[in-house]
Amino acid sequence: MPAPSLVDVTTMVQTGQPADAAASSPDAPVADTGTAEGRTPRRPSLSPSRAADFKTCPLLYRFRTIDRLPERKSLAAVRGTLVHSVLERLYDLPARERTADAARELVAPAWEELRADPEVAALFAEGGAADGAPAEQPTEAPSLEAWLASAGKLVDNYFSLEDPSRIEPHGREELVEVTLPDGLLLRGYVDRLDVAPNGALRVVDYKTGSVPREAFEGKALFQMKFYALVLWRTRGVVASQLKLLYLGNGDALTYSPDEAELVRFERTLQAIWAAIERAVATGDFRPNRTRLCDWCDHQALCPSFGGTPPPFPAEAAAAAGWPALPIVERA
Ligand code: SF4
């Protein structure tokens, strides 16, 4: 099956503009900055980030989802949270007041809320990992002023991609979830959901990086198809547009899925979930060493780096709702 291409059709589902008013622009691939998916699920479920974890490295999935081991916050990730917060708040303003100046003024209060977390505040006290730097290679942190200015620049770039005065979101940071007939719970948080007067859906995801290298195209498509599948299964409508806004370089990628594709994608998620359930039943989460290990906080516990994982937390897994199946010890 040929890989679908990312095509920027820039279909506007904005107030007062027809959903089929389209223009074209070049596209490119993606990297995930992550958003609000770390929130505690009600029961074992699959989100785009956690599915990507398991595909990347089953042991990483275990550490994050079952052991729930803490991870360092990075300046890049916190800046992503900050910018997402600003863009969410921007739409609290009346449409005519959604200007770039107004958005920049939202940066400081959003930061004040974030810095209430001591771990976030400590990033500037101790120096954190700079944008894109591997976790084991901390570099000198930028000044708070420079870091906030970089967040403001990302907010500015947003205005080169959309005119928020012409958009009335249907949802922001919207939880979307569905339980498939086989019991698999899919859930995730959509940055923004737009609904056109004709019912057409547009899913928008803000990325605080630049358009990534081609290797990440599959990851971007995976995340957006996930949201499209959940929306289709809950609303009976295939999203007309999945849109990724790259605030780092002011570029956008869009993709339009079709129903047959979402059916295939659902089977893919079910296969991933079946593999996760097998791993939970046996406690066998194998490491998969790749270049992404440079960014992993758990190398000290990873056999690929000479470490030993802690015993599989079977009781914690059962308490979290995983089936309490016998644990088979590995030789
Ligand atoms: S260091 Fe690499 S192989 Fe080990 S758990 Fe992390 S991602 Fe997996």
Coordinates of C-alpha atoms and ligand atoms in Angstrom, one line a residue:
M1 CA 0.0 0.0 0.0
P2 CA 1.6 3.3 -1.0
A3 CA 2.1 5.7 1.8
P4 CA -0.3 8.6 1.6
S5 CA 1.3 11.9 0.9
L6 CA 1.0 15.0 3.0
V7 CA -0.7 17.6 1.0
D8 CA -1.4 21.1 2.1
V9 CA -4.8 21.9 0.8
T10 CA -5.3 24.6 3.5
T11 CA -9.0 24.1 3.4
M12 CA -10.4 26.8 5.7
V13 CA -13.2 25.7 8.0
Q14 CA -13.3 29.2 9.4
T15 CA -16.2 31.4 10.2
G16 CA -17.7 33.0 7.1
Q17 CA -15.5 31.0 4.7
P18 CA -16.7 28.0 2.8
A19 CA -15.1 24.7 3.8
D20 CA -14.1 24.0 0.2
A21 CA -12.2 27.2 -0.3
A22 CA -8.7 25.8 -0.8
A23 CA -5.2 26.8 -1.8
S24 CA -2.1 24.7 -2.1
S25 CA 1.3 24.9 -0.7
P26 CA 4.3 22.5 -0.3
D27 CA 4.4 20.1 2.6
A28 CA 6.9 18.3 4.7
P29 CA 7.1 15.9 7.6
V30 CA 6.7 16.3 11.3
A31 CA 7.9 15.8 14.9
D32 CA 5.8 15.4 18.0
T33 CA 6.1 17.9 20.8
G34 CA 3.5 16.2 22.9
T35 CA 0.6 17.8 24.6
A36 CA -1.8 16.9 27.4
E37 CA -1.7 13.1 26.9
G38 CA 0.1 12.5 30.2
R39 CA -3.2 12.9 32.1
T40 CA -4.2 9.8 34.0
P41 CA -6.5 7.6 32.1
R42 CA -9.5 6.0 33.7
R43 CA -8.4 2.6 32.7
P44 CA -5.8 1.1 30.4
S45 CA -6.2 3.0 27.1
L46 CA -4.2 3.8 24.1
S47 CA -3.2 7.3 23.1
P48 CA -1.1 8.4 20.1
S49 CA 1.9 9.0 22.3
R50 CA 1.8 5.8 24.1
A51 CA 1.2 3.8 21.0
A52 CA 4.2 5.5 19.5
D53 CA 6.2 4.6 22.6
F54 CA 5.4 1.0 22.3
K55 CA 6.3 1.0 18.6
T56 CA 9.6 2.7 19.3
C57 CA 10.5 0.6 22.3
P58 CA 8.3 -1.7 24.4
L59 CA 10.5 -1.2 27.4
L60 CA 10.1 2.6 27.1
Y61 CA 6.3 2.0 27.0
R62 CA 6.5 0.0 30.2
F63 CA 8.6 2.5 32.1
R64 CA 6.3 5.4 31.1
T65 CA 2.9 3.8 31.3
I66 CA 3.1 1.0 33.8
D67 CA 6.1 1.8 36.1
R68 CA 5.2 5.5 35.6
L69 CA 8.8 6.5 36.2
P70 CA 9.5 10.2 36.5
E71 CA 11.2 12.0 33.6
R72 CA 13.1 15.2 33.4
K73 CA 11.2 18.2 32.1
S74 CA 13.0 19.9 29.2
L75 CA 12.9 23.6 28.3
A76 CA 11.6 22.6 24.9
A77 CA 8.7 20.6 26.3
V78 CA 7.8 23.3 28.8
R79 CA 7.9 25.9 26.1
G80 CA 5.6 23.7 24.1
T81 CA 3.2 23.6 27.0
L82 CA 3.5 27.4 27.4
V83 CA 2.7 28.1 23.8
H84 CA -0.2 25.7 23.7
S85 CA -1.6 27.4 26.8
V86 CA -1.3 30.8 25.1
L87 CA -3.0 29.7 21.9
E88 CA -5.8 28.0 23.9
R89 CA -6.4 31.2 25.9
L90 CA -6.2 33.4 22.8
Y91 CA -9.6 32.0 21.8
D92 CA -11.1 33.1 25.1
L93 CA -10.9 36.6 23.8
P94 CA -13.6 38.2 21.5
A95 CA -12.7 37.5 17.9
R96 CA -11.7 41.1 17.1
E97 CA -9.2 41.1 20.1
R98 CA -7.3 38.1 19.0
T99 CA -4.3 40.0 17.8
A100 CA -0.6 39.2 17.9
D101 CA 0.0 41.8 20.5
A102 CA -2.8 40.4 22.7
A103 CA -1.3 36.9 22.2
R104 CA 2.1 38.0 23.3
E105 CA 0.6 39.6 26.4
L106 CA -0.8 36.1 27.3
V107 CA 2.8 34.6 27.5
A108 CA 3.6 36.1 30.9
P109 CA 0.5 35.0 32.8
A110 CA 0.7 31.6 31.3
W111 CA 4.4 31.3 32.4
E112 CA 3.4 32.5 35.9
E113 CA 1.1 29.5 36.2
L114 CA 3.6 27.1 34.8
R115 CA 6.4 28.2 37.1
A116 CA 4.3 27.3 40.1
D117 CA 5.6 23.8 39.4
P118 CA 8.9 23.7 41.3
E119 CA 10.4 21.3 38.7
V120 CA 9.6 23.9 36.0
A121 CA 11.0 26.8 38.0
A122 CA 14.2 24.7 38.6
L123 CA 14.9 24.5 34.9
F124 CA 16.2 28.1 35.1
A125 CA 17.8 27.7 38.5
E126 CA 19.9 24.7 37.6
G127 CA 20.2 24.8 33.8
G128 CA 18.3 22.3 31.7
A129 CA 18.6 20.5 28.5
A130 CA 18.5 22.9 25.6
D131 CA 16.1 22.4 22.7
G132 CA 16.7 19.1 21.1
A133 CA 19.7 18.2 23.3
P134 CA 19.9 14.6 24.5
A135 CA 18.9 14.4 28.2
E136 CA 22.3 13.2 29.3
Q137 CA 23.9 16.2 27.7
P138 CA 22.5 19.2 29.6
T139 CA 23.7 22.5 28.3
E140 CA 23.7 25.9 29.8
A141 CA 20.1 27.1 30.0
P142 CA 19.1 30.3 28.2
S143 CA 18.1 33.3 30.3
L144 CA 14.4 33.3 31.3
E145 CA 14.0 36.5 29.2
A146 CA 15.5 34.9 26.1
W147 CA 13.4 31.8 26.6
L148 CA 10.2 33.7 27.0
A149 CA 11.1 35.7 23.9
S150 CA 11.5 32.5 22.0
A151 CA 8.1 31.5 23.1
G152 CA 6.7 34.8 22.0
K153 CA 8.3 34.3 18.6
L154 CA 6.5 31.0 18.2
V155 CA 3.3 32.7 19.1
D156 CA 4.0 35.4 16.5
N157 CA 4.6 32.7 13.9
Y158 CA 1.1 31.4 14.5
F159 CA -0.3 34.6 13.0
S160 CA 1.5 33.9 9.8
L161 CA -0.5 30.6 9.5
E162 CA -4.0 31.5 10.6
D163 CA -6.2 34.5 11.3
P164 CA -7.7 33.7 14.7
S165 CA -10.3 36.5 14.4
R166 CA -11.9 34.4 11.7
I167 CA -12.0 31.1 13.6
E168 CA -14.5 29.9 16.2
P169 CA -13.2 26.6 17.6
H170 CA -15.6 23.9 18.4
G171 CA -13.2 22.6 21.0
R172 CA -9.8 23.3 22.5
E173 CA -7.6 20.8 24.3
E174 CA -10.6 18.6 23.6
L175 CA -10.6 15.0 25.0
V176 CA -11.6 12.6 22.3
E177 CA -12.2 9.0 23.2
V178 CA -14.0 5.9 22.0
T179 CA -14.2 2.3 23.0
L180 CA -14.0 0.0 20.1
P181 CA -16.2 -3.1 19.9
D182 CA -13.3 -5.3 21.1
G183 CA -13.0 -3.2 24.3
L184 CA -10.0 -1.1 23.3
L185 CA -10.3 2.4 24.7
L186 CA -8.7 5.1 22.5
R187 CA -8.2 8.5 23.9
G188 CA -6.3 11.6 23.2
Y189 CA -6.4 15.4 23.4
V190 CA -6.9 17.4 20.3
D191 CA -5.4 20.9 20.4
R192 CA -8.3 22.4 18.4
L193 CA -11.4 21.0 16.7
D194 CA -13.2 23.2 14.2
V195 CA -16.6 22.4 12.8
A196 CA -17.8 24.1 9.7
P197 CA -21.4 25.2 9.2
N198 CA -21.8 22.2 6.9
G199 CA -20.6 19.8 9.6
A200 CA -17.1 19.3 8.1
L201 CA -14.5 18.6 10.8
R202 CA -11.0 20.0 11.0
V203 CA -8.5 18.7 13.5
V204 CA -5.6 21.2 14.3
D205 CA -2.4 20.3 16.1
Y206 CA 0.1 22.9 17.1
K207 CA 3.8 21.9 16.8
T208 CA 6.4 24.2 18.4
G209 CA 9.2 22.7 16.3
S210 CA 9.9 23.2 12.6
V211 CA 8.8 20.9 9.9
P212 CA 10.8 17.8 10.6
R213 CA 12.8 15.5 8.5
E214 CA 11.0 13.0 6.3
A215 CA 11.6 10.2 8.8
F216 CA 9.0 11.7 11.1
E217 CA 6.2 11.8 8.4
G218 CA 4.9 8.5 9.5
K219 CA 4.7 9.6 13.2
A220 CA 2.8 12.8 12.3
L221 CA 0.3 10.8 10.2
F222 CA -0.1 8.2 12.9
Q223 CA -1.1 10.9 15.5
M224 CA -3.5 12.6 13.2
K225 CA -5.1 9.4 11.9
F226 CA -5.6 8.4 15.5
Y227 CA -7.7 11.5 16.1
A228 CA -9.5 11.1 12.9
L229 CA -10.4 7.5 13.7
V230 CA -11.8 8.5 17.1
L231 CA -13.8 11.3 15.7
W232 CA -15.2 9.1 12.9
R233 CA -16.2 6.4 15.4
T234 CA -17.8 8.9 17.7
R235 CA -19.4 11.3 15.3
G236 CA -19.8 9.3 12.1
V237 CA -17.9 11.9 10.2
V238 CA -14.5 11.5 8.5
A239 CA -12.5 14.7 9.2
S240 CA -12.1 16.7 6.1
Q241 CA -8.8 18.0 7.2
L242 CA -6.1 17.1 9.6
K243 CA -3.8 20.2 10.0
L244 CA -0.4 20.5 11.6
L245 CA 0.8 24.0 12.3
Y246 CA 4.6 24.2 12.7
L247 CA 5.2 27.4 14.7
G248 CA 9.0 27.0 14.5
N249 CA 9.2 27.9 10.9
G250 CA 5.6 29.0 10.2
D251 CA 4.7 26.1 7.9
A252 CA 1.6 23.9 7.8
L253 CA 0.9 20.4 6.7
T254 CA -2.6 19.0 6.1
Y255 CA -3.9 15.6 5.3
S256 CA -7.3 14.4 4.3
P257 CA -8.0 10.8 5.3
D258 CA -10.7 8.5 3.9
E259 CA -12.9 5.9 5.5
A260 CA -11.1 2.8 4.1
E261 CA -7.8 4.2 5.4
L262 CA -9.3 4.6 8.9
V263 CA -10.6 1.1 8.9
R264 CA -7.1 -0.2 8.1
F265 CA -5.7 2.1 10.8
E266 CA -8.1 0.8 13.4
R267 CA -6.7 -2.7 12.7
T268 CA -3.2 -1.4 13.2
L269 CA -4.1 0.0 16.6
Q270 CA -5.8 -3.3 17.5
A271 CA -2.6 -5.1 16.6
I272 CA -0.5 -2.8 18.7
W273 CA -2.9 -3.2 21.6
A274 CA -2.8 -7.0 21.3
A275 CA 1.0 -6.8 21.5
I276 CA 0.9 -4.6 24.6
E277 CA -1.5 -7.0 26.3
R278 CA 0.8 -9.9 25.5
A279 CA 3.7 -7.9 27.0
V280 CA 1.7 -7.1 30.1
A281 CA 0.7 -10.8 30.5
T282 CA 4.3 -11.9 30.4
G283 CA 6.1 -8.9 31.8
D284 CA 8.2 -9.1 28.7
F285 CA 8.9 -5.6 27.5
R286 CA 12.0 -5.7 25.3
P287 CA 14.3 -2.8 24.8
N288 CA 14.7 -1.6 21.2
R289 CA 17.9 0.5 20.9
T290 CA 17.7 3.2 18.4
R291 CA 19.1 6.7 18.0
L292 CA 16.1 7.9 20.0
C293 CA 17.7 6.3 23.0
D294 CA 19.8 9.5 23.2
W295 CA 16.7 11.2 24.5
C296 CA 15.6 8.5 26.9
D297 CA 15.7 9.2 30.6
H298 CA 15.9 5.5 31.5
Q299 CA 19.2 4.3 30.1
A300 CA 20.4 3.5 33.7
L301 CA 17.6 0.9 33.9
C302 CA 17.9 -0.4 30.4
P303 CA 19.6 -3.7 29.5
S304 CA 20.7 -2.1 26.2
F305 CA 22.9 0.2 28.3
G306 CA 24.0 -2.3 30.9
G307 CA 21.2 -1.6 33.3
T308 CA 18.6 -3.8 34.9
P309 CA 14.9 -2.9 34.9
P310 CA 13.1 -3.1 38.2
P311 CA 10.8 -6.1 38.7
F312 CA 7.7 -5.8 36.7
P313 CA 5.1 -4.1 38.9
A314 CA 2.4 -6.7 38.5
E315 CA 0.3 -5.4 41.4
A316 CA 0.4 -1.8 40.2
A317 CA -0.5 -3.0 36.7
A318 CA -3.5 -4.9 38.1
A319 CA -4.5 -1.9 40.2
A320 CA -4.4 0.2 37.1
G321 CA -6.9 -2.1 35.4
W322 CA -4.7 -4.4 33.5
P323 CA -5.9 -8.0 33.5
A324 CA -4.2 -9.8 36.4
L325 CA -2.7 -12.6 34.2
P326 CA 0.1 -14.9 35.4
I327 CA 3.5 -13.4 35.0
V328 CA 5.9 -15.6 33.2
E329 CA 9.5 -15.1 34.4
R330 CA 12.0 -14.8 31.6
A331 CA 15.0 -17.1 31.8
Ligands
SF4_1 S1 17.3 3.6 26.4 FE1 16.4 3.0 24.4 S2 16.2 0.8 24.5 FE2 16.4 1.5 26.6 S3 14.3 1.9 27.4 FE3 15.1 3.9 26.6 S4 14.4 3.9 24.5 FE4 14.2 1.8 25.1

